């Protein structure tokens, strides 16, 4: 499309401020950015939309416009919502660099302009590609009856013979296309691997689409939303589009088509995010009441408001569980709270579920770098007719998502999660919140990029071990275990495995000998050697405990 076509649509709210002689430029795409230097994300031909957050003084305009002009963008549209009228220094800079400049009135969103440009650019392509994009547009903008991203992906299958899926950053399937001979389901393990490959490639700085071959099949991975912000602010919360095809063989027109589709799906993602506003607000209100020590009756009243939203049709008040998550970057420059909030909304969903709706019953608030989830646990009847409450377990929570998220966090980020016990009343929420925060600190003391700890660990020795200073830990384990390790290296005696098995069998000679496939006399010889080398007596509880802790800390 040509730039001048933007002025023919009054609903876009665009007013030309300069560059009338350049309006025949071709627009190949659209990008929204408030980065001071967005050059790495520009490929030429874009209409750049900006809210002017990068401008701190008049001299910034010259630098920003020079970068855009050097990248070959088609034009610049500046919003009036932040600063009011477009500054004159920006107008003059655009005139100097012959860059067409538009202003965008306050009540027109950048999303509306993006959607219009994508539609126009796509509709001008030749043949069936134009027809496909137009059908996508009509279905995606027709509201709930349009079927959401599933219908768009089905059209990719029927019109272009492309099998595709929209995946969450953890690899859970949000939507999928269905072809005649195969259903839309993507195995959860494959989804997690694709998400991990996408996150790793994006963190390495490579531009999408990213291509990866798994099980002899090549997939092309497209980011759903890429608005020019720091990747660490968005990567762990954005969807991706996985296409079962090698985009390296595609024409430029087909690549543009798929990039247009991702922008259309991004509109759907924005709708989903907007729908979460009520749940997030409810969680924020409850969190503030709990943190400020509000009376339980006031918290209970707020929970009665929240329960119908989170669990429609629930007959009685549920139990509640609190989950705390924290995303931290080594630089400390990127806020982790919003990412942790969106990520926790995804992590708390069963990875085997399909679609975006399962996360609609989870309320997550965030403050600073910390996100707090209020998870309802409805009581369910068992075989005897009694009701039981099944809560979340820290070990299970991150099992499927650990690998992809670890690759997205790369070498400079960490995700730590703490899970409380379930409570059945408002009086227990304050304690549950502190319990979840303590559990998260236990997780943070462990090695690894993605760690979780549960409330049950707060009453165990594992609560204490992570906080033992490293020098004390090394001295303690060396004094007890180094003599055994040295002996094992010289004689291949397997004293360390024997000690672990003996303690694990609670000092039972018969069970330990059976487990190690040894005669009891051989076991007695090995244990005697352990006692001789260390000066300890494994019949004494104190010495057993010391060995147990040394093995756990080693």
Coordinates of C-alpha atoms in Angstrom, one line a residue:
X1 CA 0.0 0.0 0.0
X2 CA 1.0 3.6 -0.5
X3 CA 1.4 6.1 2.4
X4 CA -1.1 8.4 1.0
X5 CA -3.8 5.7 1.5
X6 CA -3.6 6.3 5.2
X7 CA -5.0 9.8 4.8
X8 CA -8.1 8.4 2.9
X9 CA -9.5 6.8 6.0
X10 CA -10.9 9.2 8.5
X11 CA -11.3 6.6 11.3
X12 CA -7.5 6.3 11.6
X13 CA -7.2 9.8 13.0
X14 CA -4.0 10.6 11.1
X15 CA -3.0 14.1 10.2
X16 CA -0.1 14.8 7.9
X17 CA 2.5 17.1 9.5
X18 CA 5.2 16.9 6.8
X19 CA 6.5 15.0 3.8
X20 CA 3.7 15.5 1.3
X21 CA 6.1 14.9 -1.6
X22 CA 7.0 11.4 -0.2
X23 CA 3.5 10.0 0.1
X24 CA 4.0 7.5 -2.8
X25 CA 6.3 5.4 -0.6
X26 CA 5.3 1.8 -0.3
X27 CA 4.4 0.5 3.2
X28 CA 5.5 -3.1 3.7
X29 CA 4.6 -3.5 7.4
X30 CA 4.0 -1.7 10.7
X31 CA 6.0 -1.5 13.9
X32 CA 5.2 0.1 17.3
X33 CA 8.2 1.2 19.4
X34 CA 9.4 3.6 22.1
X35 CA 13.0 2.5 22.0
X36 CA 15.6 5.3 21.6
X37 CA 17.3 3.1 19.0
X38 CA 15.0 0.6 17.3
X39 CA 17.4 0.0 14.3
X40 CA 18.0 -3.7 15.0
X41 CA 14.3 -4.4 14.6
X42 CA 13.8 -2.5 11.4
X43 CA 14.1 -4.0 7.9
X44 CA 12.8 -1.1 5.8
X45 CA 9.4 -0.1 4.5
X46 CA 7.7 0.0 7.9
X47 CA 5.2 2.6 9.1
X48 CA 6.7 3.3 12.6
X49 CA 4.2 4.1 15.4
X50 CA 5.5 5.8 18.5
X51 CA 4.1 7.2 21.7
X52 CA 7.2 9.5 22.1
X53 CA 8.3 7.9 25.4
X54 CA 11.9 8.0 24.0
X55 CA 11.9 11.8 23.8
X56 CA 13.4 13.5 26.9
X57 CA 14.8 16.6 25.2
X58 CA 14.6 18.3 21.8
X59 CA 17.9 16.9 20.6
X60 CA 16.5 13.3 20.9
X61 CA 14.3 13.9 17.9
X62 CA 17.2 14.4 15.4
X63 CA 18.9 11.2 16.6
X64 CA 15.7 9.1 16.4
X65 CA 14.6 10.4 13.0
X66 CA 18.1 9.9 11.6
X67 CA 18.0 6.2 12.7
X68 CA 14.6 5.7 11.1
X69 CA 15.7 7.3 7.8
X70 CA 18.9 5.2 7.7
X71 CA 16.8 2.1 8.1
X72 CA 14.6 3.0 5.1
X73 CA 11.3 3.2 7.0
X74 CA 8.3 4.5 5.0
X75 CA 7.0 7.0 7.5
X76 CA 6.5 7.9 11.2
X77 CA 3.2 8.3 13.1
X78 CA 3.4 10.0 16.5
X79 CA 0.7 9.6 19.1
X80 CA -0.7 12.7 20.9
X81 CA -1.8 10.7 24.0
X82 CA 1.4 11.1 25.9
X83 CA 2.7 14.7 25.2
X84 CA -0.3 16.3 23.4
X85 CA 0.7 18.0 20.2
X86 CA 3.7 16.5 18.3
X87 CA 6.8 18.6 19.3
X88 CA 8.1 21.0 16.6
X89 CA 11.6 19.6 16.9
X90 CA 10.3 16.2 15.7
X91 CA 8.5 17.9 12.8
X92 CA 11.7 19.8 11.8
X93 CA 13.9 16.6 12.1
X94 CA 11.5 14.7 9.7
X95 CA 11.6 17.6 7.2
X96 CA 15.4 17.5 7.2
X97 CA 15.5 13.8 6.6
X98 CA 12.5 13.8 4.1
X99 CA 10.6 11.4 6.4
X100 CA 6.8 11.7 6.2
X101 CA 5.3 12.5 9.6
X102 CA 1.8 11.9 10.8
X103 CA 0.1 12.7 14.1
X104 CA -2.4 10.2 15.7
X105 CA -5.3 11.6 17.7
X106 CA -5.6 10.5 21.3
X107 CA -8.7 8.3 20.9
X108 CA -7.3 6.1 18.1
X109 CA -5.3 3.1 19.3
X110 CA -2.1 2.0 17.6
X111 CA -3.7 -1.5 17.4
X112 CA -6.4 -0.1 15.1
X113 CA -3.8 1.4 12.8
X114 CA -1.7 -1.8 12.8
X115 CA -4.8 -3.9 11.9
X116 CA -5.6 -1.5 9.0
X117 CA -2.1 -1.5 7.6
X118 CA -1.8 -5.3 7.9
X119 CA -5.1 -5.7 6.1
X120 CA -4.2 -3.3 3.3
X121 CA -0.7 -4.6 2.8
X122 CA -2.0 -8.2 2.6
X123 CA -5.0 -7.4 0.4
X124 CA -2.7 -5.9 -2.2
X125 CA -0.9 -9.2 -2.7
X126 CA -1.7 -11.2 -5.8
X127 CA -3.8 -14.3 -6.1
X128 CA -4.8 -16.7 -3.3
X129 CA -2.5 -15.0 -0.7
X130 CA -4.7 -11.9 -0.8
X131 CA -7.8 -13.9 -0.4
X132 CA -6.4 -15.8 2.6
X133 CA -5.4 -12.7 4.5
X134 CA -8.7 -11.0 3.8
X135 CA -10.6 -14.0 5.2
X136 CA -8.3 -14.0 8.2
X137 CA -9.0 -10.4 8.8
X138 CA -12.8 -10.8 8.6
X139 CA -12.8 -13.8 10.9
X140 CA -10.4 -12.3 13.5
X141 CA -12.3 -8.9 13.7
X142 CA -15.8 -10.4 13.8
X143 CA -15.7 -10.9 17.6
X144 CA -16.4 -14.1 19.5
X145 CA -18.3 -15.6 16.6
X146 CA -15.2 -15.5 14.4
X147 CA -13.7 -18.4 16.3
X148 CA -10.4 -16.8 17.3
X149 CA -7.0 -18.0 16.2
X150 CA -8.2 -21.5 15.6
X151 CA -10.1 -20.4 12.5
X152 CA -7.1 -18.5 11.2
X153 CA -4.9 -21.5 11.5
X154 CA -7.6 -23.7 9.9
X155 CA -7.5 -21.3 6.9
X156 CA -3.7 -21.7 6.7
X157 CA -4.3 -25.4 6.5
X158 CA -7.1 -25.3 4.0
X159 CA -5.7 -22.6 1.7
X160 CA -2.0 -23.0 2.0
X161 CA -1.7 -26.6 3.2
X162 CA 0.2 -25.4 6.3
X163 CA -0.2 -27.1 9.6
X164 CA 0.3 -24.6 12.4
X165 CA -0.1 -24.1 16.2
X166 CA -0.1 -21.1 18.5
X167 CA 1.9 -22.0 21.6
X168 CA 2.5 -20.3 25.0
X169 CA 6.0 -19.6 26.1
X170 CA 6.0 -22.9 28.0
X171 CA 4.9 -24.8 24.9
X172 CA 1.3 -25.3 25.9
X173 CA -1.1 -25.3 22.9
X174 CA -3.3 -22.3 22.7
X175 CA -4.7 -23.1 19.2
X176 CA -4.0 -25.4 16.3
X177 CA -5.0 -26.0 12.7
X178 CA -6.7 -29.2 11.6
X179 CA -6.0 -30.8 8.2
X180 CA -8.1 -33.5 6.6
X181 CA -5.9 -36.4 7.7
X182 CA -4.6 -35.1 11.1
X183 CA -6.0 -33.4 14.1
X184 CA -4.9 -30.2 15.8
X185 CA -3.3 -31.8 18.9
X186 CA 0.4 -31.3 19.4
X187 CA 2.1 -33.5 21.9
X188 CA 3.0 -31.5 25.1
X189 CA 6.6 -32.7 25.0
X190 CA 7.0 -31.5 21.4
X191 CA 5.4 -28.2 22.3
X192 CA 7.8 -27.6 25.1
X193 CA 10.8 -28.4 22.9
X194 CA 9.6 -26.0 20.2
X195 CA 9.0 -23.3 22.8
X196 CA 12.5 -23.9 24.2
X197 CA 14.1 -23.6 20.7
X198 CA 12.2 -20.4 20.0
X199 CA 13.2 -18.8 23.4
X200 CA 16.9 -19.9 22.9
X201 CA 17.0 -18.5 19.4
X202 CA 15.4 -15.2 20.3
X203 CA 17.7 -14.7 23.3
X204 CA 20.7 -15.3 20.9
X205 CA 19.5 -12.2 18.9
X206 CA 18.6 -14.1 15.8
X207 CA 15.7 -12.7 13.8
X208 CA 12.6 -14.9 13.3
X209 CA 11.4 -17.1 11.9
X210 CA 13.6 -19.6 13.6
X211 CA 13.8 -23.0 12.0
X212 CA 14.4 -26.2 13.9
X213 CA 14.2 -29.9 12.9
X214 CA 12.8 -32.3 15.5
X215 CA 12.1 -36.0 14.8
X216 CA 12.9 -35.5 11.1
X217 CA 10.3 -32.7 10.7
X218 CA 11.3 -29.0 10.2
X219 CA 9.3 -26.3 12.0
X220 CA 9.4 -22.6 11.5
X221 CA 8.8 -20.5 14.6
X222 CA 7.4 -17.0 14.4
X223 CA 7.0 -14.6 17.4
X224 CA 3.4 -13.5 17.8
X225 CA 4.3 -10.0 19.1
X226 CA 7.5 -8.1 18.7
X227 CA 7.1 -4.5 19.7
X228 CA 10.7 -3.5 20.0
X229 CA 10.9 -3.6 23.8
X230 CA 13.7 -5.4 25.6
X231 CA 13.3 -9.1 25.0
X232 CA 13.5 -9.8 28.7
X233 CA 10.3 -7.8 29.2
X234 CA 8.2 -9.8 26.8
X235 CA 9.8 -13.1 25.7
X236 CA 8.6 -15.2 28.7
X237 CA 5.0 -14.0 28.3
X238 CA 4.4 -13.9 24.5
X239 CA 2.9 -16.5 22.3
X240 CA 4.6 -18.0 19.3
X241 CA 3.4 -19.5 16.0
X242 CA 4.9 -22.8 15.0
X243 CA 4.4 -23.9 11.4
X244 CA 5.2 -27.4 10.2
X245 CA 7.3 -26.2 7.2
X246 CA 10.7 -24.9 6.3
X247 CA 10.3 -21.1 5.9
X248 CA 13.8 -21.0 4.4
X249 CA 12.3 -22.1 1.1
X250 CA 9.5 -19.5 1.1
X251 CA 9.1 -16.5 -1.1
X252 CA 9.1 -13.0 0.4
X253 CA 5.3 -12.8 -0.2
X254 CA 4.6 -15.9 1.8
X255 CA 6.9 -14.7 4.7
X256 CA 5.1 -11.4 4.7
X257 CA 1.8 -13.2 4.8
X258 CA 2.8 -15.3 7.9
X259 CA 4.1 -12.2 9.6
X260 CA 0.8 -10.5 8.9
X261 CA -1.0 -13.5 10.4
X262 CA 1.0 -13.2 13.6
X263 CA 0.0 -9.6 13.9
X264 CA -3.7 -10.5 13.6
X265 CA -3.3 -13.2 16.2
X266 CA -1.6 -10.6 18.4
X267 CA -4.9 -8.7 18.4
X268 CA -6.6 -11.8 19.8
X269 CA -3.9 -12.0 22.4
X270 CA -4.5 -8.4 23.4
X271 CA -8.2 -9.2 23.8
X272 CA -7.4 -12.2 26.1
X273 CA -5.1 -10.0 28.2
X274 CA -7.8 -7.3 28.5
X275 CA -10.3 -10.0 29.7
X276 CA -7.9 -10.8 32.6
X277 CA -8.1 -7.3 33.9
X278 CA -11.0 -8.1 36.3
X279 CA -9.3 -11.2 37.8
X280 CA -6.0 -9.3 38.2
X281 CA -7.7 -6.5 39.9
X282 CA -9.5 -8.8 42.3
X283 CA -6.2 -10.5 43.1
X284 CA -4.5 -7.1 43.7
X285 CA -7.3 -6.0 46.1
X286 CA -7.1 -9.3 48.1
X287 CA -3.3 -9.1 48.2
X288 CA -3.4 -5.5 49.5
X289 CA -5.9 -6.4 52.2
X290 CA -3.9 -9.4 53.3
X291 CA -0.5 -7.5 53.3
X292 CA -2.0 -4.6 55.3
X293 CA -3.5 -6.8 58.0
X294 CA -7.1 -6.1 57.1
X295 CA -9.8 -7.8 59.3
X296 CA -10.6 -11.3 58.2
X297 CA -14.2 -10.4 57.7
X298 CA -13.2 -7.7 55.1
X299 CA -11.0 -10.2 53.3
X300 CA -13.7 -12.8 53.4
X301 CA -16.1 -10.4 51.8
X302 CA -13.7 -9.7 49.0
X303 CA -13.2 -13.4 48.5
X304 CA -16.9 -13.9 48.1
X305 CA -16.8 -11.4 45.3
X306 CA -13.8 -13.2 43.7
X307 CA -15.2 -16.8 43.9
X308 CA -18.0 -16.4 41.3
X309 CA -15.5 -14.8 38.9
X310 CA -12.9 -17.5 39.3
X311 CA -15.2 -20.5 39.7
X312 CA -18.6 -19.8 38.0
X313 CA -21.3 -22.0 39.5
X314 CA -19.4 -23.0 42.6
X315 CA -21.8 -23.9 45.3
X316 CA -19.6 -23.3 48.3
X317 CA -16.6 -21.2 49.2
X318 CA -13.4 -22.9 48.0
X319 CA -10.1 -23.5 49.7
X320 CA -7.3 -21.3 48.6
X321 CA -3.7 -21.7 47.9
X322 CA -1.1 -19.0 47.3
X323 CA 1.8 -19.2 44.9
X324 CA 4.6 -16.6 44.8
X325 CA 6.9 -16.3 41.8
X326 CA 9.8 -14.0 41.1
X327 CA 11.7 -13.3 37.9
X328 CA 15.1 -11.7 38.4
X329 CA 17.7 -10.5 35.9
X330 CA 21.3 -10.1 36.8
X331 CA 21.5 -6.6 35.4
X332 CA 18.6 -5.5 37.6
X333 CA 17.5 -3.1 34.9
X334 CA 14.4 -5.0 33.7
X335 CA 11.3 -5.2 35.9
X336 CA 10.4 -8.8 36.5
X337 CA 7.0 -8.4 38.1
X338 CA 4.8 -8.1 34.9
X339 CA 6.6 -11.0 33.3
X340 CA 6.3 -13.1 36.5
X341 CA 2.6 -12.3 36.6
X342 CA 1.9 -13.4 33.0
X343 CA 4.2 -16.4 33.4
X344 CA 2.5 -17.5 36.6
X345 CA -0.9 -17.3 34.9
X346 CA 0.5 -19.8 32.4
X347 CA 2.5 -22.0 34.7
X348 CA -0.5 -22.7 36.9
X349 CA -2.5 -24.2 34.0
X350 CA -2.3 -27.9 33.5
X351 CA 0.1 -28.3 30.6
X352 CA -2.1 -31.0 29.1
X353 CA -5.0 -28.6 28.6
X354 CA -5.9 -27.0 25.3
X355 CA -6.7 -23.4 24.5
X356 CA -6.5 -20.0 26.4
X357 CA -9.5 -20.6 28.6
X358 CA -8.0 -22.7 31.4
X359 CA -6.0 -19.7 32.7
X360 CA -9.3 -17.7 33.1
X361 CA -9.7 -19.1 36.6
X362 CA -6.4 -17.9 38.0
X363 CA -6.0 -14.5 39.6
X364 CA -2.5 -13.1 39.8
X365 CA -1.3 -9.8 41.1
X366 CA 2.2 -8.4 41.0
X367 CA 4.3 -6.0 43.1
X368 CA 7.9 -5.1 42.2
X369 CA 9.6 -8.2 40.8
X370 CA 7.2 -10.5 42.6
X371 CA 3.9 -12.1 41.4
X372 CA 1.3 -13.5 43.8
X373 CA -1.4 -16.0 42.6
X374 CA -4.6 -16.7 44.5
X375 CA -5.6 -20.2 43.4
X376 CA -9.0 -21.5 44.3
X377 CA -9.2 -25.2 45.1
X378 CA -12.8 -26.5 44.9
X379 CA -13.6 -29.5 47.0
X380 CA -14.4 -32.6 44.9
X381 CA -16.3 -35.7 46.0
X382 CA -14.4 -39.0 46.2
X383 CA -15.6 -42.6 45.9
X384 CA -16.9 -42.7 49.5
X385 CA -19.0 -39.6 49.0
X386 CA -16.7 -37.4 51.1
X387 CA -15.1 -34.3 49.7
X388 CA -11.4 -33.8 49.2
X389 CA -9.2 -30.8 48.3
X390 CA -6.3 -31.5 45.9
X391 CA -3.7 -28.8 46.1
X392 CA -0.7 -27.8 43.9
X393 CA 2.7 -29.4 44.5
X394 CA 5.9 -27.5 43.9
X395 CA 7.7 -30.4 42.3
X396 CA 4.9 -30.9 39.7
X397 CA 4.4 -27.3 39.0
X398 CA 7.5 -26.7 36.9
X399 CA 8.2 -30.2 35.6
X400 CA 7.1 -29.7 32.0
X401 CA 8.0 -26.0 31.7
X402 CA 11.5 -26.1 33.3
X403 CA 13.3 -26.8 30.0
X404 CA 11.8 -24.1 27.8
X405 CA 11.8 -21.4 30.5
X406 CA 15.4 -22.2 31.4
X407 CA 16.4 -21.6 27.8
X408 CA 14.5 -18.3 27.8
X409 CA 16.2 -17.2 31.0
X410 CA 19.5 -18.1 29.4
X411 CA 22.5 -17.1 31.5
X412 CA 21.2 -13.9 33.1
X413 CA 17.8 -14.7 34.5
X414 CA 16.1 -16.8 37.2
X415 CA 12.5 -17.9 38.0
X416 CA 11.9 -19.0 41.6
X417 CA 8.5 -20.2 42.9
X418 CA 7.1 -20.9 46.3
X419 CA 3.8 -22.7 47.1
X420 CA 1.8 -22.5 50.3
X421 CA -0.4 -25.1 51.9
X422 CA -4.2 -24.8 51.3
X423 CA -6.3 -22.7 53.6
X424 CA -10.1 -22.8 53.9
X425 CA -10.7 -19.3 55.3
X426 CA -9.7 -15.7 55.1
X427 CA -7.9 -16.0 58.5
X428 CA -5.3 -18.3 56.9
X429 CA -4.4 -16.1 53.9
X430 CA -1.8 -14.0 55.7
X431 CA 0.0 -17.1 56.9
X432 CA -0.2 -18.7 53.5
X433 CA 1.3 -15.7 51.8
X434 CA 4.3 -15.6 54.2
X435 CA 4.6 -19.4 53.8
X436 CA 4.7 -19.1 50.0
X437 CA 7.3 -16.3 50.3
X438 CA 9.5 -18.4 52.6
X439 CA 9.3 -21.4 50.3
X440 CA 10.3 -19.1 47.4
X441 CA 13.4 -18.0 49.3
X442 CA 14.3 -21.7 49.9
X443 CA 14.0 -22.2 46.1
X444 CA 16.1 -19.1 45.4
X445 CA 18.9 -20.6 47.5
X446 CA 19.2 -23.6 45.2
X447 CA 21.2 -23.7 42.0
X448 CA 19.5 -23.6 38.6
X449 CA 17.6 -21.1 36.5
X450 CA 14.1 -22.5 37.3
X451 CA 13.5 -23.6 40.9
X452 CA 10.4 -24.2 43.1
X453 CA 9.8 -25.2 46.8
X454 CA 6.7 -26.1 48.7
X455 CA 5.3 -25.5 52.1
X456 CA 6.1 -29.1 53.2
X457 CA 9.8 -28.2 53.0
X458 CA 9.5 -25.5 55.6
X459 CA 9.2 -28.2 58.3
X460 CA 12.2 -30.2 57.1
X461 CA 16.0 -30.0 57.2
X462 CA 15.9 -28.9 53.6
X463 CA 14.8 -25.5 54.8
X464 CA 18.1 -25.1 56.6
X465 CA 20.6 -26.6 54.2
X466 CA 20.4 -23.9 51.5
X467 CA 21.4 -21.2 54.0
X468 CA 24.5 -22.9 55.3
X469 CA 27.5 -20.8 54.1
X470 CA 29.5 -22.4 51.4
X471 CA 32.8 -22.5 53.4
X472 CA 31.0 -24.2 56.3
X473 CA 29.4 -26.6 53.9
X474 CA 32.7 -27.5 52.2
X475 CA 34.5 -28.0 55.5
X476 CA 31.8 -30.2 57.0
X477 CA 31.4 -32.5 54.0
X478 CA 35.1 -32.7 53.4
X479 CA 35.8 -33.8 57.0
X480 CA 33.3 -36.7 56.8
X481 CA 33.3 -37.7 53.2
X482 CA 36.8 -37.0 51.7
X483 CA 38.4 -40.0 53.5
X484 CA 35.7 -42.3 52.0
X485 CA 36.1 -40.7 48.5
X486 CA 39.9 -41.1 48.6
X487 CA 39.5 -44.8 49.6
X488 CA 37.0 -45.4 46.9
X489 CA 39.3 -43.9 44.3
X490 CA 42.2 -46.1 45.4
X491 CA 40.4 -49.4 46.0
X492 CA 37.0 -49.1 44.1
X493 CA 35.4 -50.1 47.3
X494 CA 32.1 -48.2 46.8
X495 CA 31.9 -46.9 50.4
X496 CA 30.0 -43.8 49.5
X497 CA 27.2 -45.7 47.7
X498 CA 27.1 -48.2 50.6
X499 CA 26.8 -45.4 53.2
X500 CA 23.9 -43.8 51.2
X501 CA 22.1 -47.1 50.9
X502 CA 22.6 -47.9 54.6
X503 CA 21.1 -44.6 55.8
X504 CA 18.3 -44.9 53.3
X505 CA 17.4 -48.3 54.7
X506 CA 17.3 -46.8 58.3
X507 CA 20.4 -48.9 59.3
X508 CA 18.7 -52.2 58.5
X509 CA 21.5 -54.7 57.6
X510 CA 19.2 -57.1 55.9
X511 CA 17.3 -54.6 53.7
X512 CA 20.6 -52.8 52.8
X513 CA 22.4 -56.0 51.9
X514 CA 19.4 -57.0 49.7
X515 CA 19.4 -53.6 47.9
X516 CA 23.1 -53.7 47.2
X517 CA 23.1 -57.5 46.3
X518 CA 25.7 -58.1 49.0
X519 CA 26.2 -60.7 51.7
X520 CA 25.5 -59.2 55.1
X521 CA 29.1 -60.0 56.2
X522 CA 30.4 -58.0 53.2
X523 CA 28.1 -55.1 54.2
X524 CA 29.4 -55.3 57.8
X525 CA 32.9 -55.1 56.6
X526 CA 32.2 -52.0 54.5
X527 CA 30.4 -50.2 57.3
X528 CA 33.3 -51.1 59.6
X529 CA 35.7 -49.6 57.1
X530 CA 33.6 -46.4 57.0
X531 CA 33.7 -46.1 60.8
X532 CA 37.5 -46.8 60.9
X533 CA 38.2 -44.1 58.2
X534 CA 36.0 -41.4 59.8
X535 CA 36.2 -42.2 63.5
X536 CA 32.4 -42.3 63.6
X537 CA 29.9 -45.0 64.9
X538 CA 27.0 -45.7 62.6
X539 CA 25.1 -47.2 65.5
X540 CA 24.8 -43.8 67.1
X541 CA 21.9 -41.5 65.9
X542 CA 24.2 -38.4 66.1
X543 CA 26.7 -39.9 63.7
X544 CA 24.0 -41.1 61.3
X545 CA 22.6 -37.6 61.2
X546 CA 25.9 -36.1 60.5
X547 CA 26.5 -38.5 57.6
X548 CA 23.0 -37.8 56.3
X549 CA 23.5 -34.1 56.3
X550 CA 27.0 -34.3 54.7
X551 CA 25.6 -36.4 51.8
X552 CA 22.7 -33.9 51.3
X553 CA 25.1 -30.9 51.2
X554 CA 27.7 -32.5 49.0

